[in-house]
Each structure stands twice: as C-alpha cells, then as structure tokens.
Amino acid sequence: MSLEKPRQESFTIGDLLVFVKVKRDALLKNIAGREQMRDSWSKGTSVEWRKVKCKMTKAQRMEEAGIHGAIALAQRREVAMFDAVIDVLSRCQL
C-alpha cells in the first residue's frame, strides 16, 4: 500500500462556479421538498391521516413537520453561503 499523497487536481474558476451553482440548485429543490413535507405533516385531522394508514398522533406529526422545517431553515443558510461563494468567484473571474 502506497502512502504517497494523491495528485491534486486543478480547476478553473469557471469549473468551480458551475460546481457550486449545480450544488446550490440541487439544494433549492431539496428545500422545496422539505417545505412541502413540513406543510403536509402539519395539515389534516387525525381521522384523515388514519384513512391513509398513518398511525402517528397529531403531536408526532407536528414534530415531524418541525424537523423538516428546521432542516429547510438550515439548508437556506447553506444556500446563502453558496450564493456568497458564487459572488466571490464571479468577481475573481472578471
């Protein structure tokens, strides 16, 4: 087994911009899904949920909705960080 350091690949600023934008766009889609799940879990009555074979109590559904909401909020912060990186890289590309 070799212990030598792997060769560092080099990327252009354009490559990095594309990479960060793709990751940001995927995260935005994920946020939309999280928010949709948050909204779904927080709506409906226990009777309605029982009809679709869900055995969770209202409190459990609200907890699940809260988890999805918290994850979406954290991911929005990540999107803001991606936006900041995109801004910096865009200025370097000039």
Tab-separated table of C-alpha atoms in Angstrom:
chain	number	residue	atom	x	y	z
A	1	MET	CA	0.000	0.000	0.000
A	2	SER	CA	1.399	3.355	-1.073
A	3	LEU	CA	1.387	6.238	1.388
A	4	GLU	CA	2.168	8.896	-1.183
A	5	LYS	CA	-0.154	11.868	-1.396
A	6	PRO	CA	-2.650	11.785	-4.293
A	7	ARG	CA	-2.080	14.284	-7.081
A	8	GLN	CA	-4.072	17.490	-6.583
A	9	GLU	CA	-6.422	18.143	-9.488
A	10	SER	CA	-6.690	21.732	-10.644
A	11	PHE	CA	-9.901	23.532	-11.592
A	12	THR	CA	-10.661	26.820	-13.281
A	13	ILE	CA	-12.813	29.433	-11.609
A	14	GLY	CA	-15.443	28.655	-14.244
A	15	ASP	CA	-15.372	24.972	-13.224
A	16	LEU	CA	-15.807	25.933	-9.583
A	17	LEU	CA	-18.671	28.303	-10.405
A	18	VAL	CA	-20.529	25.607	-12.324
A	19	PHE	CA	-19.977	23.101	-9.498
A	20	VAL	CA	-21.239	25.462	-6.784
A	21	LYS	CA	-24.261	26.536	-8.862
A	22	VAL	CA	-25.252	22.910	-9.514
A	23	LYS	CA	-24.970	22.098	-5.795
A	24	ARG	CA	-26.965	25.226	-4.882
A	25	ASP	CA	-29.722	24.399	-7.373
A	26	ALA	CA	-29.986	20.826	-6.058
A	27	LEU	CA	-30.224	22.181	-2.518
A	28	LEU	CA	-33.018	24.567	-3.543
A	29	LYS	CA	-35.005	21.607	-4.898
A	30	ASN	CA	-34.385	19.744	-1.648
A	31	ILE	CA	-35.630	22.742	0.347
A	32	ALA	CA	-38.824	22.835	-1.691
A	33	GLY	CA	-39.394	19.161	-0.895
A	34	ARG	CA	-38.722	19.703	2.806
A	35	GLU	CA	-41.168	22.598	2.921
A	36	GLN	CA	-43.792	20.545	1.118
A	37	MET	CA	-43.307	17.727	3.644
A	38	ARG	CA	-43.499	20.206	6.525
A	39	ASP	CA	-46.777	21.547	5.176
A	40	SER	CA	-48.201	18.081	4.523
A	41	TRP	CA	-47.418	16.784	8.006
A	42	SER	CA	-48.885	19.856	9.682
A	43	LYS	CA	-52.235	19.669	7.865
A	44	GLY	CA	-55.181	17.338	8.171
A	45	THR	CA	-57.008	15.740	11.039
A	46	SER	CA	-56.138	12.518	12.800
A	47	VAL	CA	-59.180	10.907	11.154
A	48	GLU	CA	-57.891	11.893	7.706
A	49	TRP	CA	-54.450	10.548	8.496
A	50	ARG	CA	-55.896	7.259	9.761
A	51	LYS	CA	-57.654	6.837	6.404
A	52	VAL	CA	-54.237	6.774	4.710
A	53	LYS	CA	-52.920	4.273	7.293
A	54	CYS	CA	-50.837	6.772	9.259
A	55	LYS	CA	-50.713	5.816	12.934
A	56	MET	CA	-48.883	8.929	14.142
A	57	THR	CA	-50.549	11.189	16.669
A	58	LYS	CA	-51.002	14.878	15.926
A	59	ALA	CA	-48.074	15.654	18.225
A	60	GLN	CA	-45.865	13.208	16.325
A	61	ARG	CA	-46.934	14.709	13.001
A	62	MET	CA	-46.196	18.210	14.283
A	63	GLU	CA	-42.780	17.036	15.481
A	64	GLU	CA	-42.111	15.546	12.033
A	65	ALA	CA	-43.219	18.815	10.411
A	66	GLY	CA	-40.904	20.726	12.749
A	67	ILE	CA	-37.945	18.541	11.825
A	68	HIS	CA	-38.496	19.164	8.117
A	69	GLY	CA	-38.917	22.888	8.780
A	70	ALA	CA	-35.680	23.036	10.777
A	71	ILE	CA	-33.761	21.182	8.073
A	72	ALA	CA	-35.154	23.538	5.410
A	73	LEU	CA	-34.094	26.532	7.505
A	74	ALA	CA	-30.551	25.174	7.882
A	75	GLN	CA	-30.415	24.454	4.165
A	76	ARG	CA	-31.478	28.033	3.393
A	77	ARG	CA	-28.384	29.155	5.307
A	78	GLU	CA	-26.302	26.835	3.123
A	79	VAL	CA	-27.866	28.382	0.010
A	80	ALA	CA	-26.855	31.817	1.320
A	81	MET	CA	-23.296	30.526	1.736
A	82	PHE	CA	-23.314	29.115	-1.798
A	83	ASP	CA	-24.568	32.497	-3.036
A	84	ALA	CA	-21.674	34.214	-1.238
A	85	VAL	CA	-19.155	31.795	-2.781
A	86	ILE	CA	-20.694	32.352	-6.223
A	87	ASP	CA	-20.387	36.120	-5.715
A	88	VAL	CA	-16.719	35.881	-4.730
A	89	LEU	CA	-15.845	33.503	-7.562
A	90	SER	CA	-17.718	35.657	-10.056
A	91	ARG	CA	-15.695	38.705	-9.027
A	92	CYS	CA	-12.449	36.715	-9.346
A	93	GLN	CA	-13.392	35.697	-12.860
A	94	LEU	CA	-13.528	39.300	-14.127
